[in-house]
Amino acid sequence: MTAPARTGPGLGHVLGTALVCLALLAVGSWLQGWLPGGDDDPAADPHVRRGAVGDAIDLRTSTVTVDRVQGTTRVEQYGAELVSPGLWVVVSYTVVPTEENASITFAELEDARGRTWGLVGRNANSCAESPPGLPVHCTALLEVPADALPTLRLRLARLSRDVRFDAVAEVDLGLGAEDAEAFAAAPTFAVPAPVLGDGTEEES
Amino acid sequence: MRRRWLLVLPVALVLALLATASRLQVFWWPEQQHDVTTGRQGEPVEVSDRWEDADGDERRRELSVTLLEVVSATQVEGFSGPETLEPVAGSAVWEVRLRLDADPDVPLSGCRLSIVDTDDREATAMSAQLGETLLPGPACEPEDRAGPRYDGTPVEGALPRPPSYDVSVLVVTDDEAVPDRVRLWWEAPDVTEIRLAGR
């Protein structure tokens, strides 16, 4: 009586198959991490236009220019004084609508650590709608910790509720650690109402 | 034989685009002012305007609009009477005078109006603080003589709206704008566009 003939795959074949499976799994796993997730929508990312203080940045629906950056620990708005345990960063900027009435309602600060400060809590953006070609002078005020100052960038966009697909201005505010001391010693800043027209914003 | 199927590819591509085009209808087209009634200054324009009531049912209002004139505004109605209007640097304020003929039972509140200039820039009337002056938002009904609300109820204390009346709407533009057309609308997709005489 003879032993039955061996018909299964050889050891080399099995190991090879396992190796290919593992390689496919690894590639699949890498792809899974690399491709956008179910809730991601990279095509909808805003179009970021970068500039510095004083640069006129084209946002398609308007041109926006950051005119001045100030800071303090105390701001006065609607008759109330708001004292920050950190610092108020006060940005004066000008919006010139292009083809239709426009305004800026989205404002956000971000530092190099990825921390963001938006229009929540006491932070505010004082701006108004303006017709094409007529500048409107606006003010954004947001409170941040003093250690965020040296790397702060301001983002401005048309709609606070939705910046998908839209142009967003990103402005390096050019602040340094030394500004924190000056801001801490600055007097109370009275937030001006938005001003329409070619004239510059009134000094507070 | 297989090459024939290559011919089907463009057809499939067109069908796929058409299938995804439903998003245009869902997200974009109904909000656009694509149903335009046109006219010229000085001539009554018959308007049939659709609006949606609180139950979501479509309703219509029939009215006649005449663009009387578009002139530089010199006054604005303040809290204590007319105030002299002084546009701030770089701006111009236009007074758009309209004559409306409509049944007093037709709701006409909430109108929007804009001036399109010769460069196709559109300045929409809005309430605004212009220098020391507070400009009112657009209104297409006589003050104190408003017609009914959109649910049909009368405005308390308002006298009946006359069947024919004139209104003025103030529009701010920059000082380089040369008005070319006036647009009047309530809800999309209907809009009335009246070209100024001589344009």
Tab-separated table of C-alpha atoms in Angstrom:
chain	number	residue	atom	x	y	z
A	1	MET	CA	0.000	0.000	0.000
A	2	THR	CA	1.387	3.361	-0.934
A	3	ALA	CA	0.804	6.751	0.780
A	4	PRO	CA	-1.638	9.085	-1.009
A	5	ALA	CA	0.051	11.532	-3.339
A	6	ARG	CA	0.466	15.040	-1.921
A	7	THR	CA	-1.819	17.388	-3.926
A	8	GLY	CA	-1.875	20.679	-1.876
A	9	PRO	CA	0.224	23.730	-2.647
A	10	GLY	CA	3.818	23.762	-1.653
A	11	LEU	CA	5.101	25.699	1.353
A	12	GLY	CA	6.677	28.300	-0.890
A	13	HIS	CA	3.391	28.892	-2.640
A	14	VAL	CA	1.535	29.366	0.648
A	15	LEU	CA	4.138	31.769	2.003
A	16	GLY	CA	4.113	33.690	-1.257
A	17	THR	CA	0.342	34.034	-1.164
A	18	ALA	CA	0.438	35.206	2.454
A	19	LEU	CA	3.126	37.754	1.597
A	20	VAL	CA	1.109	39.143	-1.298
A	21	CYS	CA	-1.997	39.348	0.921
A	22	LEU	CA	-0.077	41.200	3.599
A	23	ALA	CA	1.398	43.550	1.014
A	24	LEU	CA	-2.078	44.245	-0.411
A	25	LEU	CA	-3.445	44.875	3.069
A	26	ALA	CA	-0.580	47.261	3.806
A	27	VAL	CA	-1.123	49.130	0.542
A	28	GLY	CA	-4.889	49.247	1.172
A	29	SER	CA	-4.347	50.549	4.675
A	30	TRP	CA	-1.942	53.238	3.410
A	31	LEU	CA	-4.402	54.261	0.720
A	32	GLN	CA	-7.205	54.414	3.280
A	33	GLY	CA	-5.187	56.857	5.335
A	34	TRP	CA	-4.154	58.889	2.331
A	35	LEU	CA	-7.497	59.243	0.606
A	36	PRO	CA	-10.089	61.746	1.926
A	37	GLY	CA	-12.433	60.413	4.614
A	38	GLY	CA	-16.162	60.113	4.171
A	39	ASP	CA	-16.834	63.538	5.672
A	40	ASP	CA	-13.871	65.265	4.044
A	41	ASP	CA	-14.380	67.457	1.009
A	42	PRO	CA	-10.995	68.735	-0.114
A	43	ALA	CA	-12.445	70.188	-3.306
A	44	ALA	CA	-14.457	72.589	-1.133
A	45	ASP	CA	-11.407	74.001	0.657
A	46	PRO	CA	-11.334	77.805	0.581
A	47	HIS	CA	-8.930	79.518	-1.804
A	48	VAL	CA	-6.427	81.213	0.495
A	49	ARG	CA	-4.901	84.475	-0.762
A	50	ARG	CA	-1.928	85.478	1.373
A	51	GLY	CA	-0.582	88.956	2.025
A	52	ALA	CA	0.853	91.314	4.596
A	53	VAL	CA	-0.435	94.385	6.391
A	54	GLY	CA	-1.058	97.048	3.752
A	55	ASP	CA	-1.468	94.618	0.841
A	56	ALA	CA	-4.688	94.802	-1.194
A	57	ILE	CA	-5.884	91.190	-1.407
A	58	ASP	CA	-8.325	90.199	-4.133
A	59	LEU	CA	-11.190	88.106	-2.753
A	60	ARG	CA	-13.126	87.997	-6.060
A	61	THR	CA	-16.224	89.634	-4.552
A	62	SER	CA	-14.169	92.369	-2.919
A	63	THR	CA	-10.646	93.633	-2.279
A	64	VAL	CA	-9.582	93.675	1.350
A	65	THR	CA	-6.655	95.534	2.926
A	66	VAL	CA	-5.507	95.315	6.535
A	67	ASP	CA	-4.662	98.929	7.398
A	68	ARG	CA	-3.548	98.793	10.993
A	69	VAL	CA	-3.018	96.353	13.842
A	70	GLN	CA	-3.377	97.520	17.415
A	71	GLY	CA	-3.686	95.819	20.770
A	72	THR	CA	-4.827	96.490	24.293
A	73	THR	CA	-6.270	94.754	27.320
A	74	ARG	CA	-9.406	96.891	27.366
A	75	VAL	CA	-11.900	97.641	24.622
A	76	GLU	CA	-15.098	99.631	24.817
A	77	GLN	CA	-18.052	98.579	22.719
A	78	TYR	CA	-21.715	99.584	23.020
A	79	GLY	CA	-20.863	101.514	26.193
A	80	ALA	CA	-19.350	98.526	28.005
A	81	GLU	CA	-15.674	98.022	28.800
A	82	LEU	CA	-14.413	94.535	28.116
A	83	VAL	CA	-11.228	93.590	29.978
A	84	SER	CA	-9.231	90.666	28.641
A	85	PRO	CA	-7.051	88.446	30.815
A	86	GLY	CA	-4.918	88.113	27.669
A	87	LEU	CA	-4.789	90.736	24.954
A	88	TRP	CA	-7.299	92.205	22.534
A	89	VAL	CA	-5.923	92.253	19.002
A	90	VAL	CA	-7.696	95.035	17.114
A	91	VAL	CA	-7.393	94.978	13.325
A	92	SER	CA	-8.599	97.867	11.170
A	93	TYR	CA	-9.245	96.862	7.575
A	94	THR	CA	-10.878	98.203	4.435
A	95	VAL	CA	-13.192	96.363	2.070
A	96	VAL	CA	-13.938	97.535	-1.488
A	97	PRO	CA	-16.714	95.435	-3.118
A	98	THR	CA	-16.164	94.529	-6.752
A	99	GLU	CA	-19.388	93.876	-8.693
A	100	GLU	CA	-22.167	93.733	-6.087
A	101	ASN	CA	-22.789	94.862	-2.518
A	102	ALA	CA	-20.475	92.972	-0.216
A	103	SER	CA	-19.091	92.861	3.287
A	104	ILE	CA	-16.763	90.739	5.409
A	105	THR	CA	-18.410	88.647	8.114
A	106	PHE	CA	-15.777	85.946	8.698
A	107	ALA	CA	-12.736	86.791	10.819
A	108	GLU	CA	-10.392	84.355	12.500
A	109	LEU	CA	-6.924	84.456	14.064
A	110	GLU	CA	-4.517	81.516	13.995
A	111	ASP	CA	-1.063	81.109	15.483
A	112	ALA	CA	1.828	78.830	14.512
A	113	ARG	CA	0.642	76.166	16.969
A	114	GLY	CA	-2.593	75.817	15.034
A	115	ARG	CA	-4.711	77.492	17.700
A	116	THR	CA	-7.598	79.491	16.230
A	117	TRP	CA	-9.729	82.272	17.649
A	118	GLY	CA	-12.956	82.952	15.781
A	119	LEU	CA	-15.963	85.204	16.240
A	120	VAL	CA	-17.244	83.529	19.391
A	121	GLY	CA	-17.776	84.845	22.884
A	122	ARG	CA	-16.792	88.496	23.115
A	123	ASN	CA	-14.828	88.563	19.866
A	124	ALA	CA	-16.463	90.761	17.261
A	125	ASN	CA	-16.257	91.996	13.702
A	126	SER	CA	-17.662	95.454	13.119
A	127	CYS	CA	-18.269	95.762	9.378
A	128	ALA	CA	-21.082	96.834	7.054
A	129	GLU	CA	-22.307	96.119	3.569
A	130	SER	CA	-21.102	98.520	0.913
A	131	PRO	CA	-21.902	98.975	-2.792
A	132	PRO	CA	-19.360	98.245	-5.551
A	133	GLY	CA	-16.359	100.559	-5.545
A	134	LEU	CA	-17.195	102.286	-2.263
A	135	PRO	CA	-14.765	101.399	0.575
A	136	VAL	CA	-16.070	100.406	3.971
A	137	HIS	CA	-13.709	100.667	6.943
A	138	CYS	CA	-14.149	97.827	9.412
A	139	THR	CA	-12.687	96.590	12.692
A	140	ALA	CA	-12.134	93.047	13.947
A	141	LEU	CA	-11.320	92.501	17.611
A	142	LEU	CA	-10.353	89.142	19.032
A	143	GLU	CA	-8.751	88.263	22.365
A	144	VAL	CA	-5.765	85.936	22.457
A	145	PRO	CA	-3.148	84.864	25.013
A	146	ALA	CA	-0.010	87.015	24.862
A	147	ASP	CA	2.195	84.104	23.763
A	148	ALA	CA	0.209	83.800	20.496
A	149	LEU	CA	1.140	87.289	19.325
A	150	PRO	CA	4.420	86.631	17.404
A	151	THR	CA	2.891	84.233	14.888
A	152	LEU	CA	-0.651	85.543	14.492
A	153	ARG	CA	-2.317	85.446	11.080
A	154	LEU	CA	-5.741	86.923	10.387
A	155	ARG	CA	-8.203	85.338	7.980
A	156	LEU	CA	-11.018	87.374	6.477
A	157	ALA	CA	-13.790	86.111	4.204
A	158	ARG	CA	-17.194	87.061	2.911
A	159	LEU	CA	-19.478	84.712	4.829
A	160	SER	CA	-19.026	83.680	8.436
A	161	ARG	CA	-21.370	80.746	8.062
A	162	ASP	CA	-19.579	79.149	5.120
A	163	VAL	CA	-16.136	79.662	3.592
A	164	ARG	CA	-16.245	76.550	1.394
A	165	PHE	CA	-15.213	77.190	-2.215
A	166	ASP	CA	-14.772	80.885	-1.364
A	167	ALA	CA	-11.689	83.093	-1.327
A	168	VAL	CA	-10.138	83.765	2.083
A	169	ALA	CA	-7.564	86.484	2.766
A	170	GLU	CA	-4.778	85.418	5.110
A	171	VAL	CA	-2.695	88.243	6.502
A	172	ASP	CA	0.461	87.874	8.586
A	173	LEU	CA	-0.071	90.550	11.219
A	174	GLY	CA	3.686	90.983	11.655
A	175	LEU	CA	3.501	91.180	15.435
A	176	GLY	CA	6.366	90.310	17.788
A	177	ALA	CA	6.804	89.420	21.441
A	178	GLU	CA	7.730	93.041	22.124
A	179	ASP	CA	4.257	94.120	20.991
A	180	ALA	CA	2.715	92.212	23.903
A	181	GLU	CA	4.211	94.654	26.406
A	182	ALA	CA	3.090	97.666	24.387
A	183	PHE	CA	-0.404	96.219	24.015
A	184	ALA	CA	-0.628	95.497	27.752
A	185	ALA	CA	0.137	99.148	28.492
A	186	ALA	CA	-2.144	100.583	25.777
A	187	PRO	CA	-5.210	102.647	26.753
A	188	THR	CA	-8.801	101.489	26.288
A	189	PHE	CA	-9.730	101.103	22.607
A	190	ALA	CA	-13.170	102.405	21.681
A	191	VAL	CA	-14.436	100.223	18.827
A	192	PRO	CA	-15.612	102.472	15.975
A	193	ALA	CA	-18.729	101.762	13.949
A	194	PRO	CA	-18.050	100.768	10.346
A	195	VAL	CA	-17.526	103.806	8.105
A	196	LEU	CA	-18.511	104.002	4.437
A	197	GLY	CA	-16.560	106.237	2.100
A	198	ASP	CA	-13.084	107.106	0.913
A	199	GLY	CA	-12.056	108.775	4.171
A	200	THR	CA	-9.857	106.906	6.600
A	201	GLU	CA	-11.239	105.420	9.752
A	202	GLU	CA	-11.536	107.801	12.650
A	203	GLU	CA	-8.921	107.435	15.336
A	204	SER	CA	-10.297	106.050	18.546
B	1	MET	CA	-16.222	45.170	-32.510
B	2	ARG	CA	-14.987	46.432	-29.146
B	3	ARG	CA	-14.088	49.784	-30.615
B	4	ARG	CA	-17.767	50.485	-31.095
B	5	TRP	CA	-18.085	50.793	-27.361
B	6	LEU	CA	-15.646	53.686	-27.398
B	7	LEU	CA	-18.335	55.638	-29.245
B	8	VAL	CA	-20.674	55.077	-26.308
B	9	LEU	CA	-18.247	56.717	-23.874
B	10	PRO	CA	-19.053	60.362	-24.808
B	11	VAL	CA	-22.755	59.549	-24.572
B	12	ALA	CA	-22.242	58.033	-21.133
B	13	LEU	CA	-20.251	61.090	-20.089
B	14	VAL	CA	-23.042	63.444	-21.196
B	15	LEU	CA	-25.652	61.300	-19.411
B	16	ALA	CA	-23.573	61.341	-16.220
B	17	LEU	CA	-23.271	65.138	-16.384
B	18	LEU	CA	-27.007	65.495	-16.992
B	19	ALA	CA	-27.753	63.194	-14.054
B	20	THR	CA	-25.589	65.292	-11.708
B	21	ALA	CA	-27.085	68.512	-13.086
B	22	SER	CA	-30.008	68.044	-10.703
B	23	ARG	CA	-27.840	69.881	-8.173
B	24	LEU	CA	-28.238	73.027	-10.265
B	25	GLN	CA	-31.990	72.826	-9.791
B	26	VAL	CA	-31.740	71.951	-6.110
B	27	PHE	CA	-29.078	74.446	-5.024
B	28	TRP	CA	-28.846	77.215	-7.576
B	29	TRP	CA	-31.433	77.799	-10.321
B	30	PRO	CA	-34.528	78.586	-8.178
B	31	GLU	CA	-32.573	81.249	-6.269
B	32	GLN	CA	-31.494	83.056	-9.437
B	33	GLN	CA	-33.413	85.966	-10.904
B	34	HIS	CA	-33.899	84.353	-14.280
B	35	ASP	CA	-37.487	85.379	-15.022
B	36	VAL	CA	-36.920	88.966	-16.153
B	37	THR	CA	-39.639	91.453	-17.101
B	38	THR	CA	-38.076	94.350	-18.961
B	39	GLY	CA	-39.219	97.876	-19.704
B	40	ARG	CA	-38.108	101.429	-20.287
B	41	GLN	CA	-38.203	104.531	-18.109
B	42	GLY	CA	-41.504	106.392	-18.306
B	43	GLU	CA	-43.488	103.402	-19.588
B	44	PRO	CA	-45.691	101.297	-17.269
B	45	VAL	CA	-44.364	97.751	-16.981
B	46	GLU	CA	-46.930	95.049	-16.252
B	47	VAL	CA	-45.493	92.648	-13.698
B	48	SER	CA	-46.764	89.235	-12.622
B	49	ASP	CA	-44.727	88.241	-9.612
B	50	ARG	CA	-44.731	84.841	-7.905
B	51	TRP	CA	-44.421	84.501	-4.148
B	52	GLU	CA	-44.762	81.657	-1.688
B	53	ASP	CA	-47.152	81.861	1.243
B	54	ALA	CA	-46.640	80.412	4.716
B	55	ASP	CA	-48.066	77.056	3.595
B	56	GLY	CA	-45.566	76.836	0.752
B	57	ASP	CA	-48.249	77.464	-1.879
B	58	GLU	CA	-47.321	79.602	-4.851
B	59	ARG	CA	-49.240	82.852	-5.152
B	60	ARG	CA	-49.118	85.652	-7.700
B	61	ARG	CA	-49.464	89.408	-7.530
B	62	GLU	CA	-50.161	91.591	-10.511
B	63	LEU	CA	-48.922	95.156	-10.524
B	64	SER	CA	-47.739	97.893	-12.823
B	65	VAL	CA	-44.416	99.651	-12.235
B	66	THR	CA	-43.299	102.881	-13.875
B	67	LEU	CA	-39.783	104.195	-13.405
B	68	LEU	CA	-40.317	107.953	-13.216
B	69	GLU	CA	-36.750	109.134	-12.713
B	70	VAL	CA	-33.363	108.466	-11.183
B	71	VAL	CA	-31.821	111.645	-9.801
B	72	SER	CA	-29.161	112.633	-7.293
B	73	ALA	CA	-30.746	112.581	-3.855
B	74	THR	CA	-30.587	115.843	-1.955
B	75	GLN	CA	-32.728	115.028	1.058
B	76	VAL	CA	-33.551	112.144	3.319
B	77	GLU	CA	-36.522	111.788	5.642
B	78	GLY	CA	-35.136	112.014	9.179
B	79	PHE	CA	-36.828	111.571	12.552
B	80	SER	CA	-37.800	115.231	12.628
B	81	GLY	CA	-38.507	115.871	8.966
B	82	PRO	CA	-36.412	116.148	5.810
B	83	GLU	CA	-32.642	116.401	6.316
B	84	THR	CA	-30.116	117.642	3.784
B	85	LEU	CA	-28.119	114.758	2.401
B	86	GLU	CA	-24.388	115.181	2.001
B	87	PRO	CA	-22.745	112.129	0.447
B	88	VAL	CA	-19.402	111.189	1.966
B	89	ALA	CA	-16.220	111.242	-0.134
B	90	GLY	CA	-16.299	108.686	-2.920
B	91	SER	CA	-20.036	108.042	-2.716
B	92	ALA	CA	-23.168	109.116	-4.553
B	93	VAL	CA	-26.771	108.710	-3.425
B	94	TRP	CA	-29.497	108.262	-6.019
B	95	GLU	CA	-33.220	108.726	-5.595
B	96	VAL	CA	-35.178	106.208	-7.635
B	97	ARG	CA	-38.759	107.370	-8.084
B	98	LEU	CA	-41.304	104.712	-8.966
B	99	ARG	CA	-45.044	104.736	-9.596
B	100	LEU	CA	-46.814	101.574	-8.562
B	101	ASP	CA	-50.347	100.569	-9.544
B	102	ALA	CA	-51.608	97.570	-7.617
B	103	ASP	CA	-54.758	96.336	-5.939
B	104	PRO	CA	-54.735	97.559	-2.300
B	105	ASP	CA	-55.192	93.921	-1.188
B	106	VAL	CA	-51.873	92.830	-2.740
B	107	PRO	CA	-48.994	92.513	-0.236
B	108	LEU	CA	-45.994	94.541	-1.421
B	109	SER	CA	-43.722	94.776	1.607
B	110	GLY	CA	-40.152	93.556	1.503
B	111	CYS	CA	-39.228	94.730	-1.976
B	112	ARG	CA	-35.586	94.930	-3.058
B	113	LEU	CA	-34.215	97.416	-5.561
B	114	SER	CA	-30.857	97.977	-7.202
B	115	ILE	CA	-29.141	100.202	-9.734
B	116	VAL	CA	-27.019	98.532	-12.387
B	117	ASP	CA	-24.447	100.944	-13.745
B	118	THR	CA	-22.931	101.170	-17.212
B	119	ASP	CA	-20.079	98.880	-16.058
B	120	ASP	CA	-22.652	96.209	-15.056
B	121	ARG	CA	-21.950	96.714	-11.378
B	122	GLU	CA	-25.057	96.314	-9.229
B	123	ALA	CA	-25.595	98.482	-6.135
B	124	THR	CA	-28.492	97.251	-4.012
B	125	ALA	CA	-30.529	99.628	-1.859
B	126	MET	CA	-29.885	99.088	1.847
B	127	SER	CA	-30.206	100.807	5.156
B	128	ALA	CA	-26.844	102.443	5.825
B	129	GLN	CA	-25.083	105.012	7.951
B	130	LEU	CA	-23.508	107.389	5.455
B	131	GLY	CA	-21.518	110.018	7.295
B	132	GLU	CA	-23.945	111.676	9.701
B	133	THR	CA	-26.997	110.478	7.779
B	134	LEU	CA	-28.952	107.290	8.356
B	135	LEU	CA	-30.352	106.111	5.036
B	136	PRO	CA	-33.560	104.049	5.187
B	137	GLY	CA	-33.835	100.661	3.528
B	138	PRO	CA	-36.012	100.225	0.442
B	139	ALA	CA	-39.792	100.424	0.829
B	140	CYS	CA	-42.318	100.050	-1.989
B	141	GLU	CA	-45.345	101.198	-0.016
B	142	PRO	CA	-46.313	104.694	1.143
B	143	GLU	CA	-45.447	105.402	4.753
B	144	ASP	CA	-48.446	104.847	7.094
B	145	ARG	CA	-50.427	103.423	4.172
B	146	ALA	CA	-49.001	99.915	3.963
B	147	GLY	CA	-51.004	97.173	2.320
B	148	PRO	CA	-51.727	93.831	3.947
B	149	ARG	CA	-49.106	91.491	5.392
B	150	TYR	CA	-48.271	88.305	3.564
B	151	ASP	CA	-50.765	86.354	5.692
B	152	GLY	CA	-53.504	88.758	4.543
B	153	THR	CA	-53.911	90.568	7.856
B	154	PRO	CA	-53.902	94.385	7.840
B	155	VAL	CA	-51.140	96.457	9.437
B	156	GLU	CA	-52.504	98.054	12.622
B	157	GLY	CA	-53.116	101.767	12.304
B	158	ALA	CA	-52.376	101.907	8.589
B	159	LEU	CA	-54.806	103.597	6.247
B	160	PRO	CA	-55.736	101.626	3.117
B	161	ARG	CA	-53.067	101.755	0.447
B	162	PRO	CA	-54.121	103.815	-2.585
B	163	PRO	CA	-54.383	101.892	-5.865
B	164	SER	CA	-51.765	104.163	-7.460
B	165	TYR	CA	-48.928	105.921	-5.647
B	166	ASP	CA	-45.317	107.085	-5.975
B	167	VAL	CA	-42.400	105.969	-3.814
B	168	SER	CA	-38.763	106.968	-3.607
B	169	VAL	CA	-35.969	104.521	-2.865
B	170	LEU	CA	-32.446	105.715	-2.055
B	171	VAL	CA	-29.478	103.809	-3.458
B	172	VAL	CA	-25.821	104.392	-2.564
B	173	THR	CA	-23.174	103.892	-5.253
B	174	ASP	CA	-19.579	104.984	-5.636
B	175	ASP	CA	-19.092	108.375	-7.272
B	176	GLU	CA	-18.121	106.854	-10.632
B	177	ALA	CA	-21.323	104.875	-11.187
B	178	VAL	CA	-23.512	105.962	-14.115
B	179	PRO	CA	-26.977	104.374	-13.694
B	180	ASP	CA	-28.054	102.241	-16.634
B	181	ARG	CA	-30.902	100.060	-15.332
B	182	VAL	CA	-33.080	99.758	-12.243
B	183	ARG	CA	-33.957	96.289	-10.970
B	184	LEU	CA	-36.919	95.617	-8.676
B	185	TRP	CA	-37.779	92.272	-7.106
B	186	TRP	CA	-39.364	90.512	-4.181
B	187	GLU	CA	-38.573	86.811	-4.404
B	188	ALA	CA	-36.517	85.005	-7.032
B	189	PRO	CA	-36.907	84.047	-9.806
B	190	ASP	CA	-38.965	87.110	-10.858
B	191	VAL	CA	-37.290	90.468	-11.383
B	192	THR	CA	-38.301	93.638	-13.210
B	193	GLU	CA	-35.545	95.437	-15.044
B	194	ILE	CA	-36.183	98.935	-16.352
B	195	ARG	CA	-33.669	100.696	-18.563
B	196	LEU	CA	-33.169	104.413	-18.103
B	197	ALA	CA	-34.207	106.669	-20.959
B	198	GLY	CA	-31.329	107.525	-23.256
B	199	ARG	CA	-29.498	104.277	-22.435
